[in-house]
Amino acid sequence: MTAQIIDGKAFAVTVREKVAGHVARLVEENGITPGLAVVLVGEDPASQVYVRNKGKQTKEVGMLSVEHRLADTTSEEDLLKLIDDLNKDPKIHGILVQLPLPDHLDSDLVINSIDPAKDVDGFHISNVGLLGTGQKSMVPCTPLGCLMMLREQHGSLSGLNAVVVGRSNIVGKPMAQLLLGDSCTVTIAHSRTKDLAEVCRGADILVAAVGRPQMIPGDWVKPGATVIDVGINRIPKEDGKTRLVGDVDFASAVEVAGAITPVPGGVGPMTIACLLANTVTACCRANGLPEPEGLTA
Ligand code: GUN
């Protein structure tokens, strides 16, 4: 049996439509326009593409989009001053500092200088701690997108065996916390895990976030499992061009899984949609308004 393909691109459209509906209501009923500030330091080409897409989609859902593009020689002091100004700016409800930062800047220091209530990436240590203790927090966008797709697929996740392959602060760890919050039995595995194949075969939900192209073959997948592939890896093709692949070997896994996200078109589009969702959530919280339904963890 071939797996159902989970269409992240289509799902992201529905999330953005929900966000746009909430934004329209905030504007009409409360006179508030949610605002997102994105800070890019340097000229990393991939980051420039991400930032451009973020700005475009932010405007499309009716929010205020503010971009700060700084030279790669920007001092830590100047960057911290900008973040302080954004923290104090009542028009700005979400702040995102695009990573990676140039080497001379301390990413942890910079991220932890963002007001946690405006930390729409969910990377501030306060938000990490709140998520880890099951309290209301800002949740990192990629894991939030994965959770939304899993809830849509399964309804309740309670009691399911979830294996997260990858232990990054951005995806693996928060993903595990979210799955635990939805009452899964969670294993965090990684490249050093003993008999990783056997661990993966126990998963009803398999989330691959290791950053190694096509590392997980179909025979590591439990028949009928839901596979969420967070990997975005560019590999060479025979004709000298490149193509994007995930951390899962899609061709073999699609024959075994019950449902699977493709790369591209799976998790990727959900990440920016969840950034917009987090910005609306931050705006509602900042104004003491009810949280937008279906857009939070
Ligand atoms: N760079 C790559 N992914 C991300 C992300 O989710 N947030 C930020 N701030 N930078 C990134």
CSV table of C-alpha atoms and ligand atoms in Angstrom, one decimal:
chain,number,residue,atom,x,y,z
A,1,MET,CA,0.0,0.0,0.0
A,2,THR,CA,1.3,3.4,-0.9
A,3,ALA,CA,1.2,6.0,1.9
A,4,GLN,CA,-1.1,9.0,1.9
A,5,ILE,CA,0.9,12.1,1.0
A,6,ILE,CA,0.5,14.9,3.6
A,7,ASP,CA,0.2,18.1,1.6
A,8,GLY,CA,2.0,20.7,3.7
A,9,LYS,CA,1.7,23.4,1.0
A,10,ALA,CA,-2.1,23.1,1.0
A,11,PHE,CA,-2.3,22.9,4.8
A,12,ALA,CA,-0.1,26.0,5.0
A,13,VAL,CA,-2.7,27.8,2.9
A,14,THR,CA,-5.4,26.9,5.3
A,15,VAL,CA,-3.3,28.1,8.3
A,16,ARG,CA,-2.6,31.4,6.5
A,17,GLU,CA,-6.3,31.9,5.8
A,18,LYS,CA,-7.1,31.4,9.4
A,19,VAL,CA,-4.3,33.9,10.4
A,20,ALA,CA,-5.7,36.4,7.8
A,21,GLY,CA,-9.2,36.0,9.4
A,22,HIS,CA,-7.9,36.7,12.9
A,23,VAL,CA,-5.9,39.7,11.6
A,24,ALA,CA,-8.9,41.1,9.9
A,25,ARG,CA,-10.9,40.8,13.1
A,26,LEU,CA,-8.2,42.4,15.2
A,27,VAL,CA,-8.0,45.3,12.8
A,28,GLU,CA,-11.8,45.8,12.5
A,29,GLU,CA,-12.9,45.1,16.1
A,30,ASN,CA,-9.9,46.2,18.1
A,31,GLY,CA,-8.1,48.7,15.8
A,32,ILE,CA,-4.9,46.6,16.2
A,33,THR,CA,-2.6,45.5,13.3
A,34,PRO,CA,-0.2,42.7,14.3
A,35,GLY,CA,3.3,43.6,13.5
A,36,LEU,CA,6.3,41.4,12.8
A,37,ALA,CA,9.9,42.6,12.7
A,38,VAL,CA,12.6,40.5,11.0
A,39,VAL,CA,16.2,41.3,11.5
A,40,LEU,CA,18.8,40.0,9.0
A,41,VAL,CA,22.5,40.5,9.6
A,42,GLY,CA,24.8,39.9,6.7
A,43,GLU,CA,24.2,38.6,3.2
A,44,ASP,CA,23.8,34.9,3.5
A,45,PRO,CA,21.9,34.0,0.2
A,46,ALA,CA,19.6,31.4,1.8
A,47,SER,CA,18.7,33.7,4.6
A,48,GLN,CA,17.9,36.5,2.2
A,49,VAL,CA,15.4,34.2,0.4
A,50,TYR,CA,13.8,33.2,3.7
A,51,VAL,CA,13.5,36.8,4.9
A,52,ARG,CA,12.0,37.9,1.6
A,53,ASN,CA,9.4,35.2,1.8
A,54,LYS,CA,8.6,36.0,5.4
A,55,GLY,CA,8.0,39.7,4.5
A,56,LYS,CA,5.8,38.8,1.5
A,57,GLN,CA,3.6,36.4,3.4
A,58,THR,CA,3.4,38.7,6.5
A,59,LYS,CA,1.9,41.4,4.2
A,60,GLU,CA,-0.4,39.0,2.4
A,61,VAL,CA,-2.2,38.1,5.6
A,62,GLY,CA,-2.7,41.8,6.4
A,63,MET,CA,0.0,42.2,9.1
A,64,LEU,CA,2.6,45.0,9.4
A,65,SER,CA,6.0,43.7,8.1
A,66,VAL,CA,9.2,45.5,9.2
A,67,GLU,CA,12.6,44.4,7.9
A,68,HIS,CA,15.9,45.4,9.3
A,69,ARG,CA,18.8,44.5,7.0
A,70,LEU,CA,22.2,45.1,8.7
A,71,ALA,CA,25.7,44.9,7.4
A,72,ASP,CA,27.7,41.8,8.4
A,73,THR,CA,30.1,44.1,10.3
A,74,THR,CA,27.3,45.2,12.6
A,75,SER,CA,28.5,45.3,16.2
A,76,GLU,CA,26.8,43.4,19.0
A,77,GLU,CA,26.1,46.6,20.7
A,78,ASP,CA,24.2,48.1,17.7
A,79,LEU,CA,22.2,44.8,17.2
A,80,LEU,CA,21.2,44.7,20.9
A,81,LYS,CA,20.2,48.4,20.7
A,82,LEU,CA,17.9,47.6,17.7
A,83,ILE,CA,16.3,44.7,19.6
A,84,ASP,CA,15.8,46.9,22.6
A,85,ASP,CA,14.0,49.4,20.4
A,86,LEU,CA,11.8,46.7,18.9
A,87,ASN,CA,11.1,45.3,22.4
A,88,LYS,CA,9.7,48.7,23.3
A,89,ASP,CA,7.9,49.4,20.1
A,90,PRO,CA,4.1,48.9,20.6
A,91,LYS,CA,3.5,48.4,16.9
A,92,ILE,CA,5.7,45.3,16.9
A,93,HIS,CA,4.3,42.1,18.4
A,94,GLY,CA,6.8,39.6,17.0
A,95,ILE,CA,10.6,39.8,16.6
A,96,LEU,CA,12.7,37.3,14.6
A,97,VAL,CA,16.4,37.5,14.3
A,98,GLN,CA,17.4,35.4,11.3
A,99,LEU,CA,20.0,32.7,12.1
A,100,PRO,CA,22.8,31.9,11.5
A,101,LEU,CA,24.4,35.2,12.7
A,102,PRO,CA,27.9,36.2,11.6
A,103,ASP,CA,30.6,34.5,13.9
A,104,HIS,CA,31.5,37.7,15.8
A,105,LEU,CA,27.9,37.9,17.3
A,106,ASP,CA,26.8,35.7,20.2
A,107,SER,CA,23.6,34.1,19.0
A,108,ASP,CA,22.5,33.0,22.5
A,109,LEU,CA,23.0,36.5,23.9
A,110,VAL,CA,21.2,38.1,21.0
A,111,ILE,CA,18.2,35.7,21.1
A,112,ASN,CA,17.9,36.1,24.9
A,113,SER,CA,17.7,39.8,24.6
A,114,ILE,CA,14.4,39.6,22.7
A,115,ASP,CA,11.3,40.2,24.9
A,116,PRO,CA,10.1,36.5,25.5
A,117,ALA,CA,6.5,37.7,24.8
A,118,LYS,CA,7.7,38.9,21.3
A,119,ASP,CA,9.9,35.9,20.7
A,120,VAL,CA,7.9,34.3,17.8
A,121,ASP,CA,10.7,31.8,17.1
A,122,GLY,CA,10.3,30.4,20.6
A,123,PHE,CA,14.1,30.3,21.0
A,124,HIS,CA,14.4,32.5,24.2
A,125,ILE,CA,15.4,30.4,27.2
A,126,SER,CA,12.2,31.5,29.0
A,127,ASN,CA,10.1,30.1,26.3
A,128,VAL,CA,12.2,26.9,26.2
A,129,GLY,CA,11.6,26.5,30.0
A,130,LEU,CA,7.9,27.3,29.7
A,131,LEU,CA,7.4,24.7,27.0
A,132,GLY,CA,9.5,22.1,29.0
A,133,THR,CA,7.3,22.6,32.0
A,134,GLY,CA,4.0,22.5,30.1
A,135,GLN,CA,3.2,26.2,30.5
A,136,LYS,CA,2.0,28.7,28.0
A,137,SER,CA,4.9,29.8,25.8
A,138,MET,CA,5.9,30.8,22.3
A,139,VAL,CA,6.5,27.5,20.4
A,140,PRO,CA,9.2,27.1,17.7
A,141,CYS,CA,7.6,27.3,14.3
A,142,THR,CA,8.8,24.1,12.6
A,143,PRO,CA,7.8,21.8,15.4
A,144,LEU,CA,4.5,23.6,15.8
A,145,GLY,CA,3.8,23.0,12.1
A,146,CYS,CA,4.6,19.3,12.5
A,147,LEU,CA,2.3,19.1,15.5
A,148,MET,CA,-0.6,20.7,13.5
A,149,MET,CA,-0.2,18.2,10.7
A,150,LEU,CA,0.0,15.3,13.1
A,151,ARG,CA,-3.2,16.4,14.9
A,152,GLU,CA,-5.0,16.8,11.6
A,153,GLN,CA,-3.9,13.3,10.6
A,154,HIS,CA,-4.6,11.5,13.8
A,155,GLY,CA,-7.0,13.6,15.9
A,156,SER,CA,-5.7,12.4,19.3
A,157,LEU,CA,-2.0,11.5,19.5
A,158,SER,CA,-2.5,10.1,23.0
A,159,GLY,CA,-0.6,6.9,23.7
A,160,LEU,CA,1.2,6.7,20.4
A,161,ASN,CA,4.9,5.9,20.2
A,162,ALA,CA,6.7,8.9,18.8
A,163,VAL,CA,10.3,8.8,17.8
A,164,VAL,CA,12.1,12.0,17.0
A,165,VAL,CA,15.4,11.5,15.2
A,166,GLY,CA,17.5,14.6,15.9
A,167,ARG,CA,18.2,16.6,19.0
A,168,SER,CA,18.5,20.2,17.9
A,169,ASN,CA,17.2,23.1,20.0
A,170,ILE,CA,15.2,24.4,17.0
A,171,VAL,CA,13.4,21.2,16.0
A,172,GLY,CA,14.2,17.9,17.9
A,173,LYS,CA,14.0,19.0,21.5
A,174,PRO,CA,10.9,21.2,21.2
A,175,MET,CA,9.2,18.6,18.9
A,176,ALA,CA,9.7,16.0,21.7
A,177,GLN,CA,8.2,18.3,24.3
A,178,LEU,CA,5.1,19.0,22.1
A,179,LEU,CA,4.5,15.3,21.5
A,180,LEU,CA,4.9,14.6,25.2
A,181,GLY,CA,2.4,17.4,25.8
A,182,ASP,CA,-0.1,15.5,23.5
A,183,SER,CA,0.5,12.3,25.6
A,184,CYS,CA,2.7,10.4,23.2
A,185,THR,CA,5.4,8.0,24.5
A,186,VAL,CA,8.4,9.9,23.2
A,187,THR,CA,11.9,8.8,22.3
A,188,ILE,CA,14.6,11.2,21.2
A,189,ALA,CA,17.0,9.4,19.0
A,190,HIS,CA,20.0,10.7,17.1
A,191,SER,CA,23.0,9.8,14.9
A,192,ARG,CA,24.7,8.1,17.9
A,193,THR,CA,21.7,6.0,19.0
A,194,LYS,CA,22.4,2.3,19.2
A,195,ASP,CA,20.4,0.3,16.7
A,196,LEU,CA,18.6,3.4,15.3
A,197,ALA,CA,16.8,1.2,12.8
A,198,GLU,CA,15.1,-0.9,15.5
A,199,VAL,CA,14.2,2.3,17.5
A,200,CYS,CA,12.6,3.8,14.4
A,201,ARG,CA,10.7,0.6,13.6
A,202,GLY,CA,8.8,1.0,17.0
A,203,ALA,CA,7.4,4.5,15.9
A,204,ASP,CA,3.8,5.1,15.2
A,205,ILE,CA,5.0,8.7,14.5
A,206,LEU,CA,8.4,9.1,13.1
A,207,VAL,CA,9.8,12.7,12.9
A,208,ALA,CA,13.1,12.9,11.0
A,209,ALA,CA,15.2,16.0,11.8
A,210,VAL,CA,18.8,15.0,11.6
A,211,GLY,CA,19.9,16.9,8.5
A,212,ARG,CA,21.4,13.9,6.7
A,213,PRO,CA,20.0,13.3,3.2
A,214,GLN,CA,17.8,10.2,2.8
A,215,MET,CA,19.3,8.7,5.9
A,216,ILE,CA,16.1,6.8,7.0
A,217,PRO,CA,15.1,4.0,4.5
A,218,GLY,CA,11.7,2.5,4.2
A,219,ASP,CA,12.7,-0.6,6.1
A,220,TRP,CA,13.2,1.5,9.2
A,221,VAL,CA,9.5,2.6,9.0
A,222,LYS,CA,6.8,0.6,10.8
A,223,PRO,CA,4.0,-0.3,8.4
A,224,GLY,CA,1.2,2.3,8.6
A,225,ALA,CA,3.3,4.8,10.6
A,226,THR,CA,3.0,8.6,10.0
A,227,VAL,CA,6.4,10.0,8.8
A,228,ILE,CA,7.2,13.7,9.2
A,229,ASP,CA,10.3,14.6,7.3
A,230,VAL,CA,11.8,17.9,8.5
A,231,GLY,CA,15.0,17.5,6.5
A,232,ILE,CA,15.8,19.9,3.6
A,233,ASN,CA,19.0,18.8,1.9
A,234,ARG,CA,20.3,19.8,-1.4
A,235,ILE,CA,22.1,16.9,-3.3
A,236,PRO,CA,23.7,16.8,-6.7
A,237,LYS,CA,21.9,15.1,-9.6
A,238,GLU,CA,23.5,13.2,-12.5
A,239,ASP,CA,23.1,16.2,-14.8
A,240,GLY,CA,25.2,18.4,-12.6
A,241,LYS,CA,22.1,20.3,-11.2
A,242,THR,CA,20.8,19.8,-7.6
A,243,ARG,CA,17.6,18.7,-6.0
A,244,LEU,CA,16.0,18.9,-2.6
A,245,VAL,CA,15.6,15.7,-0.5
A,246,GLY,CA,14.6,15.0,3.1
A,247,ASP,CA,16.2,13.0,5.8
A,248,VAL,CA,13.9,10.1,4.8
A,249,ASP,CA,14.4,8.0,1.6
A,250,PHE,CA,10.9,9.0,0.2
A,251,ALA,CA,10.8,6.4,-2.6
A,252,SER,CA,11.1,3.4,-0.2
A,253,ALA,CA,9.3,5.0,2.8
A,254,VAL,CA,6.2,5.9,0.8
A,255,GLU,CA,5.7,2.1,0.2
A,256,VAL,CA,5.6,1.3,3.9
A,257,ALA,CA,4.2,4.4,5.8
A,258,GLY,CA,0.6,5.1,6.3
A,259,ALA,CA,1.1,8.8,5.7
A,260,ILE,CA,4.2,10.8,4.8
A,261,THR,CA,5.3,14.4,4.2
A,262,PRO,CA,7.1,15.0,0.9
A,263,VAL,CA,10.2,17.2,0.5
A,264,PRO,CA,9.7,19.8,-0.8
A,265,GLY,CA,6.0,20.6,-0.1
A,266,GLY,CA,5.7,19.0,3.4
A,267,VAL,CA,7.0,20.6,6.6
A,268,GLY,CA,8.7,23.5,4.8
A,269,PRO,CA,5.7,25.6,3.9
A,270,MET,CA,4.2,25.2,7.4
A,271,THR,CA,7.2,26.9,9.1
A,272,ILE,CA,6.4,30.4,7.8
A,273,ALA,CA,2.7,29.8,8.2
A,274,CYS,CA,3.4,29.1,11.9
A,275,LEU,CA,5.5,32.2,12.3
A,276,LEU,CA,2.5,34.2,11.2
A,277,ALA,CA,0.3,32.2,13.6
A,278,ASN,CA,2.7,32.9,16.4
A,279,THR,CA,2.7,36.6,15.6
A,280,VAL,CA,-1.1,36.7,15.9
A,281,THR,CA,-0.9,34.8,19.1
A,282,ALA,CA,1.7,37.2,20.5
A,283,CYS,CA,-0.5,40.2,19.5
A,284,CYS,CA,-3.6,38.7,21.2
A,285,ARG,CA,-1.7,38.0,24.4
A,286,ALA,CA,-0.1,41.4,24.4
A,287,ASN,CA,-3.6,43.0,24.3
A,288,GLY,CA,-5.3,40.6,26.7
A,289,LEU,CA,-7.5,39.2,24.0
A,290,PRO,CA,-8.5,35.5,23.6
A,291,GLU,CA,-5.9,33.4,21.8
A,292,PRO,CA,-6.6,32.5,18.2
A,293,GLU,CA,-8.2,29.0,18.1
A,294,GLY,CA,-6.3,26.2,16.2
A,295,LEU,CA,-3.1,28.2,15.8
A,296,THR,CA,-1.4,27.4,19.1
A,297,ALA,CA,0.1,24.2,20.6
B,1,GUN,N1,17.2,30.1,10.1
B,1,GUN,C1,16.8,28.9,9.7
B,1,GUN,N2,15.6,28.6,10.2
B,1,GUN,C2,15.3,29.6,11.1
B,1,GUN,C3,14.3,29.8,12.0
B,1,GUN,O1,13.3,29.0,12.1
B,1,GUN,N3,14.3,31.0,12.7
B,1,GUN,C4,15.3,31.8,12.6
B,1,GUN,N4,15.3,32.9,13.3
B,1,GUN,N5,16.4,31.6,11.8
B,1,GUN,C5,16.4,30.5,11.0
